[in-house]
Coordinates of C-alpha atoms in Angstrom, one line a residue:
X10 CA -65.0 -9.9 47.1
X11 CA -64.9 -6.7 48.5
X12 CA -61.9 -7.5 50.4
X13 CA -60.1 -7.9 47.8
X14 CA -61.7 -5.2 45.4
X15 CA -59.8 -2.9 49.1
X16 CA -57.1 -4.6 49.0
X17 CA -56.8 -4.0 44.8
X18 CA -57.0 -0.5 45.3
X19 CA -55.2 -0.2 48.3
X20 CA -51.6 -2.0 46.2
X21 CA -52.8 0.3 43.5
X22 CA -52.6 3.5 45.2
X23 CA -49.5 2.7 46.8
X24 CA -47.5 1.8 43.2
X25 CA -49.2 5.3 42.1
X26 CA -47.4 7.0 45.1
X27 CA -43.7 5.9 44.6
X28 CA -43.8 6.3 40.7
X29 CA -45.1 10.0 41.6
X30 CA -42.2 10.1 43.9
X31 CA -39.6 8.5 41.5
X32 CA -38.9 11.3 39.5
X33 CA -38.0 13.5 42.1
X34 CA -35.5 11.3 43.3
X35 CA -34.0 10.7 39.8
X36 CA -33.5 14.9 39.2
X37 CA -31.7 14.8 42.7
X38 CA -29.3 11.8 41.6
X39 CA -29.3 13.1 38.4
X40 CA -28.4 16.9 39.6
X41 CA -29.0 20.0 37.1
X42 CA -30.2 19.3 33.5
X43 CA -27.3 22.1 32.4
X44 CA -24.5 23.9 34.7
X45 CA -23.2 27.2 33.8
X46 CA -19.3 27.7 34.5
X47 CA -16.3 29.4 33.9
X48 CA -13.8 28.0 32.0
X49 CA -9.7 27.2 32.9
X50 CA -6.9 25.6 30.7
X51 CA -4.2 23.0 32.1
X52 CA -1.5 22.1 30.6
X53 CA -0.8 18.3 29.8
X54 CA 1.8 18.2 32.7
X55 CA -0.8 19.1 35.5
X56 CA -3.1 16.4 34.2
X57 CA -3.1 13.6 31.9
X58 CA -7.2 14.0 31.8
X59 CA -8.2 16.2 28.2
X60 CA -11.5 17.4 30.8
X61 CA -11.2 17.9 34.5
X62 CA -14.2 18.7 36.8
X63 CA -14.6 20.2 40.2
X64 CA -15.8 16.7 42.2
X65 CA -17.7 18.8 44.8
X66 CA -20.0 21.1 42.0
X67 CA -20.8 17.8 40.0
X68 CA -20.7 15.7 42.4
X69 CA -24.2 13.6 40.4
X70 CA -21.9 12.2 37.6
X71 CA -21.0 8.4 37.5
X72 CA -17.9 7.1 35.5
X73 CA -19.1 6.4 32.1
X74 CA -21.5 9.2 31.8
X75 CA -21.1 11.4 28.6
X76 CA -21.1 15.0 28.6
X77 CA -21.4 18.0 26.3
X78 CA -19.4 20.9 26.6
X79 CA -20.0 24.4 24.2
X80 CA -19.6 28.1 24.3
X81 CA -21.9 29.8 25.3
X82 CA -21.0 32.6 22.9
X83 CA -20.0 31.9 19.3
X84 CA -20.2 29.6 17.0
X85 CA -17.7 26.7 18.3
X86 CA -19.1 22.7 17.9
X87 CA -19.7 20.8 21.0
X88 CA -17.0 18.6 22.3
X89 CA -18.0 15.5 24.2
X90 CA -16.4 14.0 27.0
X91 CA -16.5 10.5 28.8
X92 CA -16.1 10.7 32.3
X93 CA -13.5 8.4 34.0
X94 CA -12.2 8.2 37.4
X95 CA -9.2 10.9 36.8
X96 CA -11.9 13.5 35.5
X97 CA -13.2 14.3 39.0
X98 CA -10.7 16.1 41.0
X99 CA -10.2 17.7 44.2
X100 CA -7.0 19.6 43.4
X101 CA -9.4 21.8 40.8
X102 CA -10.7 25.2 42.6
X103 CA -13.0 26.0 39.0
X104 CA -15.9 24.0 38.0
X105 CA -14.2 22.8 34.6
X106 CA -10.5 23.2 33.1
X107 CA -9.6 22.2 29.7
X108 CA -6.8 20.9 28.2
X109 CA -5.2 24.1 26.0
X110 CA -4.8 22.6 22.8
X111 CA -7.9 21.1 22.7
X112 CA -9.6 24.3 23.5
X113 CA -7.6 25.7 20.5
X114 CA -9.1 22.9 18.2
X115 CA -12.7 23.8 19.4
X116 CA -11.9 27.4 19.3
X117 CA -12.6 28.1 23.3
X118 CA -11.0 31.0 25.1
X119 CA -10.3 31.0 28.2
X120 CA -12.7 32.4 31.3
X121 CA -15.4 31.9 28.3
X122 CA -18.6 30.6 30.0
X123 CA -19.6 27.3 28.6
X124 CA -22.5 25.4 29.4
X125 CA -22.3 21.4 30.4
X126 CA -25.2 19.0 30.3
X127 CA -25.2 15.6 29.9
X128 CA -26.4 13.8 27.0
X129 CA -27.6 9.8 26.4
X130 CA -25.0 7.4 25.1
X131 CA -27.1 6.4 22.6
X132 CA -27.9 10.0 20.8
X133 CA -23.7 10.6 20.5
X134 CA -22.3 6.9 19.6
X135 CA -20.3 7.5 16.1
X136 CA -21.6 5.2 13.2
X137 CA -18.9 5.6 10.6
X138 CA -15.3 6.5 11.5
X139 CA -12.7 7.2 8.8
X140 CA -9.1 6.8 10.2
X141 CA -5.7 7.5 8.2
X142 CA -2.2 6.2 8.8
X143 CA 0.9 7.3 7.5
X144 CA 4.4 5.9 7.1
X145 CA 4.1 2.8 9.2
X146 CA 3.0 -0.7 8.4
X147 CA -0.5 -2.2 9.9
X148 CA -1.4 -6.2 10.0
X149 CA -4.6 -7.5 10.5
X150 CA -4.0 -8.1 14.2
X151 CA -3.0 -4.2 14.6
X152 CA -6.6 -3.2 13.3
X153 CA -8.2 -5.8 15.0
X154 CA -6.3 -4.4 18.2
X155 CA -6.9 -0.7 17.8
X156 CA -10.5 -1.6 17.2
X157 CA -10.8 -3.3 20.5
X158 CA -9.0 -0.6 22.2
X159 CA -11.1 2.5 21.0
X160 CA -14.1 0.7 21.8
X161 CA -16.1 3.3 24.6
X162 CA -13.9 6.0 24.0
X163 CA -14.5 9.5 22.8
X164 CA -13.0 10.4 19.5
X165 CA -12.4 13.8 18.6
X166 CA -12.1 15.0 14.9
X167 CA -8.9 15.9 13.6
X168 CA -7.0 14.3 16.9
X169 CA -4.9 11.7 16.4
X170 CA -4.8 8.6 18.3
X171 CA -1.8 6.0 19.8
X172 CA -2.4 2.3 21.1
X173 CA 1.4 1.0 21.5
X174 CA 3.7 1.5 18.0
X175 CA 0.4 2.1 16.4
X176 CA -0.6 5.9 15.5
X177 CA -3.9 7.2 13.7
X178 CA -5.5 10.0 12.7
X179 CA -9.2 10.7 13.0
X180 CA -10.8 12.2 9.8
X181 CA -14.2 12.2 9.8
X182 CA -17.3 10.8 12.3
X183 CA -20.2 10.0 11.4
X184 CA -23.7 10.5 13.5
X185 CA -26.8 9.5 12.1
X186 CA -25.2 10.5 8.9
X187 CA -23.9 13.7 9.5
X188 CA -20.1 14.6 10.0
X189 CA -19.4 15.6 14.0
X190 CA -16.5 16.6 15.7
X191 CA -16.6 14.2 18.3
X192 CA -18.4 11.1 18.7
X193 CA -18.1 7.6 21.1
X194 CA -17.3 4.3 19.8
X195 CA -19.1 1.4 20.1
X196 CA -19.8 -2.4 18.9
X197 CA -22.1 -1.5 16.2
X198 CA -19.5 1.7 14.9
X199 CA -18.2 1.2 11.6
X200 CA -13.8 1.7 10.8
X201 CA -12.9 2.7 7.8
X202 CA -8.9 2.7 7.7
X203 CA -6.9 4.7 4.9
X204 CA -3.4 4.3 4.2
X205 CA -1.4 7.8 2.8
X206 CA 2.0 5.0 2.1
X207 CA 0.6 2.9 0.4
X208 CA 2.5 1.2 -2.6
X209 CA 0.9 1.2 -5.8
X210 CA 1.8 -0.6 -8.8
X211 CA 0.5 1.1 -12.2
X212 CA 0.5 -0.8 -15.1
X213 CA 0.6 0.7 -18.8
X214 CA 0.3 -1.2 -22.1
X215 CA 1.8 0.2 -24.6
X216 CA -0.9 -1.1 -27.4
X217 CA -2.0 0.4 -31.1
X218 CA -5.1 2.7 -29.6
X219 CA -2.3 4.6 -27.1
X220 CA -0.9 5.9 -30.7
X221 CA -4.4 7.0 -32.0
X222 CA -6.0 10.4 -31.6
X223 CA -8.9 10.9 -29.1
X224 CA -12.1 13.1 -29.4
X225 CA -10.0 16.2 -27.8
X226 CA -7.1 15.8 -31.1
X227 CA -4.4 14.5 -28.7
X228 CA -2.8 11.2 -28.2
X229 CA -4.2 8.7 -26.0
X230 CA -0.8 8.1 -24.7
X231 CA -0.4 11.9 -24.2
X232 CA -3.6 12.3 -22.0
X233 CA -2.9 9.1 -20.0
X234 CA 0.7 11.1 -19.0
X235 CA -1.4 13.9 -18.2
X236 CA -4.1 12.4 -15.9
X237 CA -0.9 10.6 -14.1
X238 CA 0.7 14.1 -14.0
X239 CA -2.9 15.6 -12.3
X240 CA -3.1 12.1 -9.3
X241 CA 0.6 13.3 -8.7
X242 CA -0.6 17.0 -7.8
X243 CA -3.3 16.0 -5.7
X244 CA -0.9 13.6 -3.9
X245 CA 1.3 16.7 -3.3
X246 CA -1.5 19.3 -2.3
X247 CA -2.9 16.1 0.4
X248 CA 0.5 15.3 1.5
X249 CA 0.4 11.7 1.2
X250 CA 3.9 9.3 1.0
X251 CA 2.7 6.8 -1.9
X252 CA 5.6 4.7 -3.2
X253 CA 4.2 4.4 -6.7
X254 CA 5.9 1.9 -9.5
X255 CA 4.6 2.6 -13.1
X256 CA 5.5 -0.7 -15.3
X257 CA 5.1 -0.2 -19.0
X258 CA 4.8 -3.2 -21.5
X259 CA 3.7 -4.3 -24.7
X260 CA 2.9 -7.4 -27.1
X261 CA 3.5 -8.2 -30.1
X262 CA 1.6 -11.9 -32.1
X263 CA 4.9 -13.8 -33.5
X264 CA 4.5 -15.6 -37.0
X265 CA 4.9 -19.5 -37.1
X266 CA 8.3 -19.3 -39.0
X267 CA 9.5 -17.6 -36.6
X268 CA 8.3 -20.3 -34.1
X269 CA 10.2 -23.0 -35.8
X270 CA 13.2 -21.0 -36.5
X271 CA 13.2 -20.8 -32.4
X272 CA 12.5 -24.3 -32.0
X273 CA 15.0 -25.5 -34.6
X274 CA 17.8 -22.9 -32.1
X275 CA 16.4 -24.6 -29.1
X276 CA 17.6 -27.9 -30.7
X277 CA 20.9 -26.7 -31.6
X278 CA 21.3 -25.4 -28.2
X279 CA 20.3 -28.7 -26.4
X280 CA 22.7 -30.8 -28.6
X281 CA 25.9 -28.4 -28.1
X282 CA 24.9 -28.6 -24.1
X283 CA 25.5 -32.7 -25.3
X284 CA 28.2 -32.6 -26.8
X285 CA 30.0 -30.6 -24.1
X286 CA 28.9 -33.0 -21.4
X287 CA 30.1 -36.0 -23.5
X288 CA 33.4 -34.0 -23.8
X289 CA 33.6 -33.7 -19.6
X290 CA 32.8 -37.0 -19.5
X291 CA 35.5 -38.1 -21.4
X292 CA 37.8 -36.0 -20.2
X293 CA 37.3 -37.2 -16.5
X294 CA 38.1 -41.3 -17.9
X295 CA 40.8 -39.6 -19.9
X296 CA 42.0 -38.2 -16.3
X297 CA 40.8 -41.4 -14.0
X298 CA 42.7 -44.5 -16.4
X299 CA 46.4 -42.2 -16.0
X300 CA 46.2 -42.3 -12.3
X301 CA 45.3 -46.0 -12.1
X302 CA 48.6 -46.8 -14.4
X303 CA 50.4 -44.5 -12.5
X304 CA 49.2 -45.9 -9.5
X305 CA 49.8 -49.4 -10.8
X306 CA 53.8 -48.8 -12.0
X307 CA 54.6 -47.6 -8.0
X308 CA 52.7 -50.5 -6.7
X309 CA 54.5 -53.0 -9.2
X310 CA 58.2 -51.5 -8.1
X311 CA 57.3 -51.7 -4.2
X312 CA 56.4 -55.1 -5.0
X313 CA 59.8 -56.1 -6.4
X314 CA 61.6 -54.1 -4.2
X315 CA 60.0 -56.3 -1.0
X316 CA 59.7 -59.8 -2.2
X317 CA 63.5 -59.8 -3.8
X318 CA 66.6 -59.0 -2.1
X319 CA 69.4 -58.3 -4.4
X320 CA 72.7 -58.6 -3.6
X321 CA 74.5 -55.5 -4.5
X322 CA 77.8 -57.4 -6.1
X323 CA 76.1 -59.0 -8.8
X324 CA 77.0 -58.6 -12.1
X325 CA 74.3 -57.2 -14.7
X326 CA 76.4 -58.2 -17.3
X327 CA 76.1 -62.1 -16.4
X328 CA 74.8 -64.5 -18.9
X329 CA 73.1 -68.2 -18.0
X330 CA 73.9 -71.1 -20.2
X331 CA 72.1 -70.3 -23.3
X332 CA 74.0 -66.6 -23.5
X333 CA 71.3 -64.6 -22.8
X334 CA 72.2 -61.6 -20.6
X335 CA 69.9 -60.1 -17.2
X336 CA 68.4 -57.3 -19.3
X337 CA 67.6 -59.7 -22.4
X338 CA 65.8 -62.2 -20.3
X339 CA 63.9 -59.6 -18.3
X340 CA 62.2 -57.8 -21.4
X341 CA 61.3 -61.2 -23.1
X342 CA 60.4 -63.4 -20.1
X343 CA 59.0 -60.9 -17.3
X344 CA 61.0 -60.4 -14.1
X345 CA 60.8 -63.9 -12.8
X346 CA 63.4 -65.1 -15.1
X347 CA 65.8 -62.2 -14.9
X348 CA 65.8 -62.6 -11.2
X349 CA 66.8 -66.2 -11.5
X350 CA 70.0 -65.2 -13.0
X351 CA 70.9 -62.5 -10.4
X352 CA 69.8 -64.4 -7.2

């Protein structure tokens, strides 16, 4: 027993020893809690990165960590950054350069000393994001797509953002329900997407309370023109590209008479329809029974023409025994006779 009571205390001590230790090793990995620099601007052609940091100075950083960067001096927000493989750089002789017009949207000069630390992921993941579009057309799938791209990224207030064909602008984030400049998406981040083209369809009825006066003497139909008037003006102060279609309509409860007097037109209607088809239909029989008898008269003479050959110096004029001539016999007794006399 007491073997092992040693042996208890011996593990025991040990464990105590490398959890006193581990700190220390986590502030070397991590490096300084806050660095102190001097701040230069880049221009978009130099590098692609919005942040770039000297590799040797901060050297502790992994790809994926999340960093704060603020004046010193003055009164400009933080901006957050999101480090990636392009954001430590050995071409960089400062400890941090900023992209110009991003330091003109945070209001940072330049050779300002700005403090960087970096933050938890957690503390700075955005939980509302509102995002507007504007003259183009989004699908489900494009939202669905955007979302998936601007998952883990940094978005910046005011900034907009491209994935393909598909532009956005960031209006407001959302931390722990307070607007921020910047903030990093994740699963559990909430998009709310707002179109400034939108088409809208308004619909006015034109009914017996629009001609009555309200509790402020006016027309009702006078102050609906007047709040449409007041939506325009804020559309024009936002700058927004609605295509807006106003349709105006009205109804009015018919009588039965004048049911049946519609009915009884219907009727009238329906049977002159009739009567004109009958007339086509008759028309085309009319039109069918001449071209059979024509038909029939130049079938009849080919007939004669090639069962019966005539021999040219015949008389017409020749009678048979009873005194009957070639044309008399032919329109009595049919053409049988007739030719009995010529053949």
């Amino acid at each position: 027993m007491m073997r092992n009571s040693q042996k208890f205390q011996g593990f025991y001590k040990s464990q105590l020893q490398q959890n006193q230790n581990k700190p220390e090793q986590q502030k070397k990995s991590q490096g300084p809690l806050v660095v102190e620099a001097k701040l230069a601007l880049h221009e978009p052609d130099w590098s692609a990165e919005q942040v770039v940091l000297n590799c040797k100075i901060f050297d502790f950083l992994d790809v994926g960590d999340v960093l704060q960067i603020q004046a010193v001096e003055g009164d400009s927000p933080p901006l957050l950054h999101q480090v990636t493989q392009n954001t430590l750089s050995n071409k960089l002789v400062a400890h941090i350069s900023v992209e110009r017009s991003l330091c003109t949207h945070f209001s940072l000069k330049y050779q300002c000393t700005v403090k960087i630390q970096k933050v938890q992921r957690e503390s700075v993941i955005a939980e509302m994001v509102h995002l507007t579009l504007k003259d183009q057309f989004f699908s489900r799938g494009d939202i669905w797509l955007l979302k998936l791209s601007l998952i883990h990224q940094c978005l910046i207030k005011g900034l907009p953002r491209h994935h393909g064909k598909i532009r956005v602008h960031v209006d407001t984030i959302t931390i722990k329900g307070q607007e921020t400049m910047c903030g990093i998406i994740d699963d559990t981040t909430h998009f709310v997407f707002r179109s400034h083209s939108a088409q809208i369809f308004w619909v006015v009825q034109l009914s017996k309370e629009m001609w009555e006066f309200g509790c402020d003497g006016r027309l009702n139909i006078e102050r609906c023109i007047d709040s449409m008037s007041d939506i325009l003006r804020v559309w024009n102060s936002i700058g927004v590209t609605h295509s807006l279609n106003v349709i105006i309509f009205s109804r009015h409860f018919l009588s039965q008479q004048f049911h049946s007097e519609m009915r009884l037109i219907e009727e009238q209607e329906q049977q002159h329809l009739l009567m004109l088809k009958k007339e086509e239909q008759q028309e085309n029989e009319n039109k069918k029974e001449n071209e059979n008898e024509n038909g029939n008269n130049n079938n009849h003479t080919t007939c004669f023409a090639d069962q019966y050959t005539i021999n040219p110096n015949v008389d017409i004029n020749k009678t048979n025994s009873d005194g009957e001539s070639f044309l008399s016999i032919l329109s009595k007794n049919g053409d049988d006779e007739a030719l009995e006399l010529l053949l």
